[in-house]
mmCIF file of C-alpha atoms in Angstrom:
data_model
loop_
_atom_site.group_PDB
_atom_site.id
_atom_site.type_symbol
_atom_site.label_atom_id
_atom_site.label_comp_id
_atom_site.label_asym_id
_atom_site.label_seq_id
_atom_site.Cartn_x
_atom_site.Cartn_y
_atom_site.Cartn_z
ATOM 1 C CA MET M 59 -26.351 -24.254 -17.925
ATOM 2 C CA MET M 60 -27.705 -24.602 -14.329
ATOM 3 C CA CYS M 61 -24.181 -25.484 -13.029
ATOM 4 C CA LYS M 62 -22.811 -22.161 -14.584
ATOM 5 C CA LYS M 63 -25.399 -20.173 -12.905
ATOM 6 C CA LEU M 64 -24.815 -21.721 -9.616
ATOM 7 C CA THR M 65 -21.079 -21.363 -10.026
ATOM 8 C CA LEU M 66 -21.579 -17.587 -10.874
ATOM 9 C CA LEU M 67 -24.043 -17.056 -7.835
ATOM 10 C CA CYS M 68 -21.422 -18.604 -5.509
ATOM 11 C CA SER M 69 -18.600 -16.515 -6.900
ATOM 12 C CA LEU M 70 -20.590 -13.347 -6.431
ATOM 13 C CA LEU M 71 -21.425 -14.334 -2.764
ATOM 14 C CA VAL M 72 -17.676 -15.040 -1.957
ATOM 15 C CA LEU M 73 -16.730 -11.708 -3.711
ATOM 16 C CA MET M 74 -19.297 -9.783 -1.671
ATOM 17 C CA LEU M 75 -18.006 -11.281 1.569
ATOM 18 C CA ILE M 76 -14.348 -10.487 0.636
ATOM 19 C CA VAL M 77 -15.440 -6.902 -0.256
ATOM 20 C CA LYS M 78 -17.285 -6.465 2.995
ATOM 21 C CA GLU M 79 -14.240 -7.683 4.930
ATOM 22 C CA ILE M 80 -11.851 -5.146 3.282
ATOM 23 C CA THR M 81 -14.203 -2.109 3.344
ATOM 24 C CA PRO M 82 -13.473 0.089 6.402
ATOM 25 C CA ARG M 83 -16.345 0.392 8.900
ATOM 26 C CA VAL M 84 -14.978 3.658 10.305
ATOM 27 C CA GLU M 85 -15.280 7.165 9.002
ATOM 28 C CA PHE M 86 -13.932 10.290 10.867
ATOM 29 C CA THR M 87 -16.791 12.985 10.716
ATOM 30 C CA ASN M 88 -15.215 15.844 12.815
ATOM 31 C CA LEU M 89 -12.603 16.813 14.966
ATOM 32 C CA LYS M 90 -12.669 19.778 17.569
ATOM 33 C CA CYS M 91 -9.702 20.972 19.663
ATOM 34 C CA ARG M 92 -10.097 23.735 22.278
ATOM 35 C CA SER M 93 -7.369 25.401 24.123
ATOM 36 C CA VAL M 94 -8.481 26.483 27.623
ATOM 37 C CA ASN M 95 -5.352 28.099 28.963
ATOM 38 C CA LYS M 96 -3.500 29.579 25.927
ATOM 39 C CA ASP M 97 -0.522 30.786 28.254
ATOM 40 C CA PHE M 98 0.255 27.268 29.090
ATOM 41 C CA ALA M 99 -0.560 25.378 25.909
ATOM 42 C CA GLU M 100 -2.172 25.894 22.540
ATOM 43 C CA PHE M 101 -3.379 23.666 19.672
ATOM 44 C CA THR M 102 -1.375 24.928 16.766
ATOM 45 C CA GLN M 103 -2.742 22.239 14.601
ATOM 46 C CA CYS M 104 -6.018 20.324 14.644
ATOM 47 C CA THR M 105 -7.046 18.973 11.353
ATOM 48 C CA LEU M 106 -9.272 16.283 9.648
ATOM 49 C CA LYS M 107 -7.996 15.705 6.109
ATOM 50 C CA SER M 108 -9.921 13.865 3.571
ATOM 51 C CA ILE M 109 -7.612 12.521 0.692
ATOM 52 C CA ASN M 110 -10.405 10.822 -1.040
ATOM 53 C CA ARG M 111 -13.807 9.070 0.032
ATOM 54 C CA THR M 112 -12.180 6.316 1.863
ATOM 55 C CA TYR M 113 -8.782 7.643 3.169
ATOM 56 C CA LYS M 114 -9.071 10.347 5.888
ATOM 57 C CA TYR M 115 -6.651 11.104 8.643
ATOM 58 C CA ILE M 116 -6.311 13.265 11.691
ATOM 59 C CA SER M 117 -3.260 15.439 12.636
ATOM 60 C CA GLY M 118 -2.790 17.593 15.700
ATOM 61 C CA ARG M 119 -0.141 19.480 17.482
ATOM 62 C CA VAL M 120 -0.174 21.067 20.941
ATOM 63 C CA THR M 121 2.589 23.604 21.539
ATOM 64 C CA LEU M 122 3.635 23.750 25.138
ATOM 65 C CA TYR M 123 4.731 27.007 26.461
ATOM 66 C CA LYS M 124 5.721 26.146 30.088
ATOM 67 C CA LEU M 125 7.996 23.109 30.125
ATOM 68 C CA PRO M 126 8.781 20.625 31.390
ATOM 69 C CA ILE M 127 5.532 18.694 31.852
ATOM 70 C CA THR M 128 6.021 16.660 35.184
ATOM 71 C CA LYS M 129 2.312 15.903 35.736
ATOM 72 C CA ALA M 130 -0.366 14.894 33.360
ATOM 73 C CA ARG M 131 -3.972 13.741 33.954
ATOM 74 C CA VAL M 132 -6.321 12.765 31.147
ATOM 75 C CA ASN M 133 -9.945 12.187 31.405
ATOM 76 C CA PHE M 134 -11.503 10.377 28.345
ATOM 77 C CA GLY M 135 -14.960 9.455 27.621
ATOM 78 C CA LEU M 136 -16.697 7.496 24.910
ATOM 79 C CA TYR M 137 -20.043 8.840 23.934
ATOM 80 C CA LYS M 138 -22.556 7.444 21.495
ATOM 81 C CA ARG M 139 -25.359 9.482 19.786
ATOM 82 C CA PHE M 140 -28.823 8.892 21.168
ATOM 83 C CA ASN M 141 -30.797 12.057 20.857
ATOM 84 C CA GLY M 142 -27.526 13.941 21.537
ATOM 85 C CA TYR M 143 -24.250 12.263 22.589
ATOM 86 C CA ARG M 144 -24.713 10.046 25.746
ATOM 87 C CA PRO M 145 -21.986 8.276 27.871
ATOM 88 C CA PHE M 146 -21.097 4.878 26.369
ATOM 89 C CA LEU M 147 -18.995 2.312 28.291
ATOM 90 C CA TYR M 148 -16.008 4.429 29.232
ATOM 91 C CA ASN M 149 -15.400 7.586 31.265
ATOM 92 C CA GLN M 150 -12.048 7.412 33.028
ATOM 93 C CA THR M 151 -9.366 9.782 34.446
ATOM 94 C CA ILE M 152 -5.803 8.544 34.450
ATOM 95 C CA ASP M 153 -2.546 9.713 35.540
ATOM 96 C CA ALA M 154 -0.703 9.723 32.201
ATOM 97 C CA CYS M 155 2.795 9.787 33.559
ATOM 98 C CA HIS M 156 2.061 6.654 35.635
ATOM 99 C CA PHE M 157 0.281 5.076 32.731
ATOM 100 C CA PHE M 158 3.244 5.510 30.423
ATOM 101 C CA LYS M 159 5.493 3.571 32.966
ATOM 102 C CA HIS M 160 2.899 0.880 33.726
ATOM 103 C CA GLN M 161 0.746 0.477 30.623
ATOM 104 C CA LYS M 162 -0.563 -3.016 31.494
ATOM 105 C CA ALA M 163 -2.159 -1.723 34.697
ATOM 106 C CA ASN M 164 -4.880 -0.073 32.767
ATOM 107 C CA PRO M 165 -6.250 -2.002 29.802
ATOM 108 C CA VAL M 166 -8.936 0.413 28.910
ATOM 109 C CA ALA M 167 -6.452 3.307 28.636
ATOM 110 C CA LYS M 168 -4.057 1.072 26.734
ATOM 111 C CA TYR M 169 -6.753 0.090 24.186
ATOM 112 C CA PHE M 170 -7.233 3.726 23.331
ATOM 113 C CA PHE M 171 -3.460 4.562 23.508
ATOM 114 C CA ASP M 172 -2.677 1.830 21.158
ATOM 115 C CA MET M 173 -4.673 3.545 18.516
ATOM 116 C CA ILE M 174 -2.454 6.597 18.464
ATOM 117 C CA LYS M 175 0.807 5.230 19.741
ATOM 118 C CA GLU M 176 2.329 4.613 16.113
ATOM 119 C CA PHE M 177 1.326 8.254 15.092
ATOM 120 C CA SER M 178 2.413 10.319 18.084
ATOM 121 C CA ASN M 179 5.438 11.322 20.009
ATOM 122 C CA LEU M 180 3.918 10.114 23.204
ATOM 123 C CA ASN M 181 6.488 7.370 23.668
ATOM 124 C CA HIS M 182 7.991 7.927 26.974
ATOM 125 C CA SER M 183 6.924 8.788 30.577
ATOM 126 C CA CYS M 184 7.217 12.336 31.966
ATOM 127 C CA PRO M 185 8.822 14.887 31.908
ATOM 128 C CA TYR M 186 7.904 16.122 28.524
ATOM 129 C CA ASN M 187 10.146 18.919 27.083
ATOM 130 C CA SER M 188 8.585 19.309 23.748
ATOM 131 C CA ASP M 189 5.347 19.806 21.814
ATOM 132 C CA ILE M 190 2.866 16.935 21.728
ATOM 133 C CA ILE M 191 2.134 15.556 18.177
ATOM 134 C CA VAL M 192 -0.178 13.177 16.498
ATOM 135 C CA GLU M 193 0.499 12.961 12.766
ATOM 136 C CA LYS M 194 -1.789 11.257 10.154
ATOM 137 C CA LEU M 195 -3.869 8.896 12.420
ATOM 138 C CA THR M 196 -5.807 7.118 9.736
ATOM 139 C CA THR M 197 -9.143 5.399 9.898
ATOM 140 C CA ASP M 198 -7.525 1.979 9.162
ATOM 141 C CA THR M 199 -6.013 1.770 12.509
ATOM 142 C CA VAL M 200 -9.156 2.966 14.266
ATOM 143 C CA ASN M 201 -11.138 0.534 12.166
ATOM 144 C CA HIS M 202 -8.859 -2.406 13.228
ATOM 145 C CA HIS M 203 -9.464 -1.490 16.978
ATOM 146 C CA VAL M 204 -13.227 -1.053 16.842
ATOM 147 C CA THR M 205 -13.892 -4.095 14.645
ATOM 148 C CA LYS M 206 -11.310 -6.640 15.345
ATOM 149 C CA ILE M 207 -9.861 -6.181 18.809
ATOM 150 C CA LEU M 208 -13.136 -4.960 20.547
ATOM 151 C CA PRO M 209 -16.076 -4.700 18.252
ATOM 152 C CA TYR M 210 -18.548 -1.989 18.667
ATOM 153 C CA PRO M 211 -22.165 -1.701 17.446
ATOM 154 C CA GLU M 212 -22.903 0.560 14.436
ATOM 155 C CA GLY M 213 -23.605 4.305 15.179
ATOM 156 C CA ASP M 214 -22.199 7.733 15.658
ATOM 157 C CA TYR M 215 -19.462 8.125 18.481
ATOM 158 C CA MET M 216 -17.465 10.691 20.060
ATOM 159 C CA LEU M 217 -14.244 10.291 21.944
ATOM 160 C CA GLU M 218 -13.773 13.334 24.303
ATOM 161 C CA THR M 219 -10.422 13.905 26.243
ATOM 162 C CA HIS M 220 -9.674 16.641 28.850
ATOM 163 C CA TRP M 221 -6.162 17.480 29.629
ATOM 164 C CA MET M 222 -4.586 18.599 32.646
ATOM 165 C CA LEU M 223 -0.908 19.323 32.530
ATOM 166 C CA ASN M 224 1.087 20.315 35.622
ATOM 167 C CA ASP M 225 -2.294 20.599 37.383
ATOM 168 C CA ILE M 226 -3.531 23.244 34.933
ATOM 169 C CA PHE M 227 -6.681 22.402 32.806
ATOM 170 C CA CYS M 228 -5.272 22.929 29.244
ATOM 171 C CA GLY M 229 -7.487 21.628 26.507
ATOM 172 C CA VAL M 230 -10.337 19.472 25.221
ATOM 173 C CA ILE M 231 -10.349 17.233 22.178
ATOM 174 C CA GLN M 232 -13.385 15.802 20.572
ATOM 175 C CA VAL M 233 -13.035 13.149 17.814
ATOM 176 C CA TYR M 234 -16.286 12.298 16.144
ATOM 177 C CA LEU M 235 -16.628 8.980 14.004
ATOM 178 C CA THR M 236 -19.324 6.900 12.448
ATOM 179 C CA LEU M 237 -19.182 3.208 12.683
ATOM 180 C CA PHE M 238 -21.167 1.359 9.822
#
Protein backbone atom coordinates (compact mmCIF):
# COMPACT_ATOMS: atom_id res chain seq x y z
CA MET A 1 0.00 0.00 0.00
CA MET A 2 2.78 2.42 0.97
CA CYS A 3 4.72 1.47 -2.16
CA LYS A 4 1.73 2.35 -4.40
CA LYS A 5 1.36 5.77 -2.76
CA LEU A 6 5.07 6.48 -3.16
CA THR A 7 4.94 5.43 -6.82
CA LEU A 8 1.89 7.63 -7.41
CA LEU A 9 3.57 10.59 -5.72
CA CYS A 10 6.73 10.16 -7.79
CA SER A 11 4.66 9.87 -10.97
CA LEU A 12 2.81 13.09 -10.16
CA LEU A 13 6.07 14.94 -9.49
CA VAL A 14 7.54 13.79 -12.80
CA LEU A 15 4.34 14.77 -14.62
CA MET A 16 4.41 18.23 -13.01
CA LEU A 17 8.01 18.74 -14.16
CA ILE A 18 7.15 17.68 -17.70
CA VAL A 19 4.10 19.97 -17.85
CA LYS A 20 6.16 22.89 -16.55
CA GLU A 21 8.76 22.28 -19.27
CA ILE A 22 6.24 22.27 -22.14
CA THR A 23 4.16 25.20 -20.92
CA PRO A 24 5.16 28.45 -22.64
CA ARG A 25 6.43 31.10 -20.29
CA VAL A 26 5.84 34.00 -22.68
CA GLU A 27 2.60 35.77 -23.48
CA PHE A 28 2.19 38.72 -25.84
CA THR A 29 0.11 41.36 -24.07
CA ASN A 30 0.04 44.26 -26.54
CA LEU A 31 1.44 45.53 -29.83
CA LYS A 32 1.64 49.18 -30.90
CA CYS A 33 2.84 50.47 -34.25
CA ARG A 34 3.07 54.18 -35.02
CA SER A 35 3.87 55.67 -38.41
CA VAL A 36 5.70 58.98 -38.06
CA ASN A 37 6.13 59.98 -41.71
CA LYS A 38 3.14 58.59 -43.61
CA ASP A 39 4.37 60.04 -46.92
CA PHE A 40 7.37 57.72 -46.72
CA ALA A 41 6.11 54.58 -44.96
CA GLU A 42 2.94 53.45 -43.22
CA PHE A 43 1.90 50.49 -41.08
CA THR A 44 -0.91 48.86 -43.02
CA GLN A 45 -1.07 45.91 -40.63
CA CYS A 46 -0.17 45.72 -36.95
CA THR A 47 -2.06 42.93 -35.21
CA LEU A 48 -1.81 40.74 -32.16
CA LYS A 49 -4.13 37.81 -32.72
CA SER A 50 -5.21 35.38 -30.03
CA ILE A 51 -6.33 32.03 -31.40
CA ASN A 52 -6.87 30.52 -27.95
CA ARG A 53 -5.50 31.03 -24.45
CA THR A 54 -2.09 29.62 -25.28
CA TYR A 55 -1.60 30.44 -28.98
CA LYS A 56 -1.04 34.07 -29.96
CA TYR A 57 0.86 35.59 -32.82
CA ILE A 58 1.96 38.96 -34.16
CA SER A 59 1.71 40.11 -37.76
CA GLY A 60 2.79 43.39 -39.27
CA ARG A 61 3.24 45.06 -42.63
CA VAL A 62 4.95 48.32 -43.48
CA THR A 63 4.06 49.76 -46.86
CA LEU A 64 7.00 51.71 -48.28
CA TYR A 65 6.08 54.58 -50.60
CA LYS A 66 9.55 55.85 -51.59
CA LEU A 67 11.67 53.02 -52.89
CA PRO A 68 14.36 51.75 -52.90
CA ILE A 69 15.50 51.70 -49.27
CA THR A 70 19.28 52.01 -49.39
CA LYS A 71 19.91 53.08 -45.78
CA ALA A 72 18.26 51.68 -42.68
CA ARG A 73 19.02 52.39 -39.04
CA VAL A 74 17.20 50.71 -36.17
CA ASN A 75 17.31 51.65 -32.51
CA PHE A 76 16.03 48.88 -30.25
CA GLY A 77 15.65 48.93 -26.51
CA LEU A 78 14.44 46.36 -24.03
CA TYR A 79 12.46 47.72 -21.09
CA LYS A 80 11.20 46.02 -17.94
CA ARG A 81 8.26 47.28 -15.91
CA PHE A 82 9.26 48.67 -12.49
CA ASN A 83 6.78 51.48 -11.70
CA GLY A 84 6.61 52.18 -15.43
CA TYR A 85 8.88 50.78 -18.12
CA ARG A 86 12.59 51.27 -17.36
CA PRO A 87 15.60 50.39 -19.55
CA PHE A 88 16.71 46.79 -19.08
CA LEU A 89 19.96 45.41 -20.52
CA TYR A 90 19.87 46.61 -24.13
CA ASN A 91 19.58 49.90 -25.97
CA GLN A 92 21.40 49.87 -29.28
CA THR A 93 21.34 51.56 -32.65
CA ILE A 94 22.49 49.55 -35.63
CA ASP A 95 23.00 50.12 -39.33
CA ALA A 96 20.59 47.46 -40.59
CA CYS A 97 22.09 47.29 -44.09
CA HIS A 98 25.53 46.54 -42.63
CA PHE A 99 24.02 44.12 -40.10
CA PHE A 100 22.36 41.99 -42.78
CA LYS A 101 25.75 41.55 -44.49
CA HIS A 102 27.68 40.86 -41.25
CA GLN A 103 25.30 39.39 -38.67
CA LYS A 104 28.01 37.79 -36.55
CA ALA A 105 29.54 41.21 -35.87
CA ASN A 106 26.64 42.16 -33.57
CA PRO A 107 25.50 39.23 -31.39
CA VAL A 108 22.87 41.27 -29.49
CA ALA A 109 21.13 42.40 -32.68
CA LYS A 110 21.43 38.85 -34.06
CA TYR A 111 19.75 37.48 -30.91
CA PHE A 112 16.68 39.69 -31.49
CA PHE A 113 16.72 39.27 -35.29
CA ASP A 114 16.77 35.47 -34.95
CA MET A 115 13.36 35.70 -33.26
CA ILE A 116 11.72 37.18 -36.37
CA LYS A 117 13.95 35.87 -39.15
CA GLU A 118 11.77 32.88 -40.09
CA PHE A 119 8.59 34.98 -40.07
CA SER A 120 9.72 38.01 -42.10
CA ASN A 121 10.94 38.97 -45.54
CA LEU A 122 14.01 40.68 -44.04
CA ASN A 123 16.33 38.12 -45.58
CA HIS A 124 18.82 40.15 -47.61
CA SER A 125 20.85 43.32 -47.37
CA CYS A 126 19.87 46.66 -48.83
CA PRO A 127 18.36 47.83 -51.12
CA TYR A 128 14.77 46.91 -50.25
CA ASN A 129 12.27 47.34 -53.06
CA SER A 130 9.10 46.01 -51.45
CA ASP A 131 7.04 46.19 -48.29
CA ILE A 132 8.44 44.82 -45.03
CA ILE A 133 6.38 41.96 -43.62
CA VAL A 134 6.38 39.97 -40.38
CA GLU A 135 3.79 37.20 -40.57
CA LYS A 136 2.56 35.10 -37.63
CA LEU A 137 5.43 35.47 -35.15
CA THR A 138 4.35 33.08 -32.41
CA THR A 139 5.06 33.06 -28.71
CA ASP A 140 6.77 29.67 -29.13
CA THR A 141 9.73 31.23 -30.93
CA VAL A 142 10.07 34.06 -28.44
CA ASN A 143 9.63 31.59 -25.58
CA HIS A 144 12.56 29.52 -26.86
CA HIS A 145 14.82 32.58 -27.04
CA VAL A 146 13.99 34.04 -23.63
CA THR A 147 14.02 30.74 -21.73
CA LYS A 148 16.58 28.50 -23.46
CA ILE A 149 19.07 30.68 -25.33
CA LEU A 150 19.32 33.61 -22.89
CA PRO A 151 17.01 33.23 -19.86
CA TYR A 152 15.32 36.35 -18.49
CA PRO A 153 13.73 36.87 -15.07
CA GLU A 154 9.94 36.89 -14.75
CA GLY A 155 8.13 40.15 -15.35
CA ASP A 156 6.55 42.48 -17.89
CA TYR A 157 8.75 43.62 -20.78
CA MET A 158 8.55 45.94 -23.76
CA LEU A 159 10.76 45.76 -26.84
CA GLU A 160 10.71 49.14 -28.55
CA THR A 161 12.19 49.78 -31.99
CA HIS A 162 12.65 53.11 -33.80
CA TRP A 163 13.14 52.93 -37.57
CA MET A 164 15.01 55.39 -39.84
CA LEU A 165 14.85 54.56 -43.53
CA ASN A 166 16.91 56.60 -46.02
CA ASP A 167 17.70 59.00 -43.13
CA ILE A 168 13.98 59.69 -42.49
CA PHE A 169 12.43 58.75 -39.15
CA CYS A 170 9.55 56.49 -40.15
CA GLY A 171 8.04 54.64 -37.23
CA VAL A 172 8.01 53.07 -33.79
CA ILE A 173 7.04 49.52 -32.87
CA GLN A 174 6.37 48.46 -29.27
CA VAL A 175 5.93 44.77 -28.42
CA TYR A 176 4.69 44.10 -24.88
CA LEU A 177 5.05 40.67 -23.32
CA THR A 178 4.89 38.94 -19.97
CA LEU A 179 7.37 36.32 -18.88
CA PHE A 180 6.16 34.04 -16.10
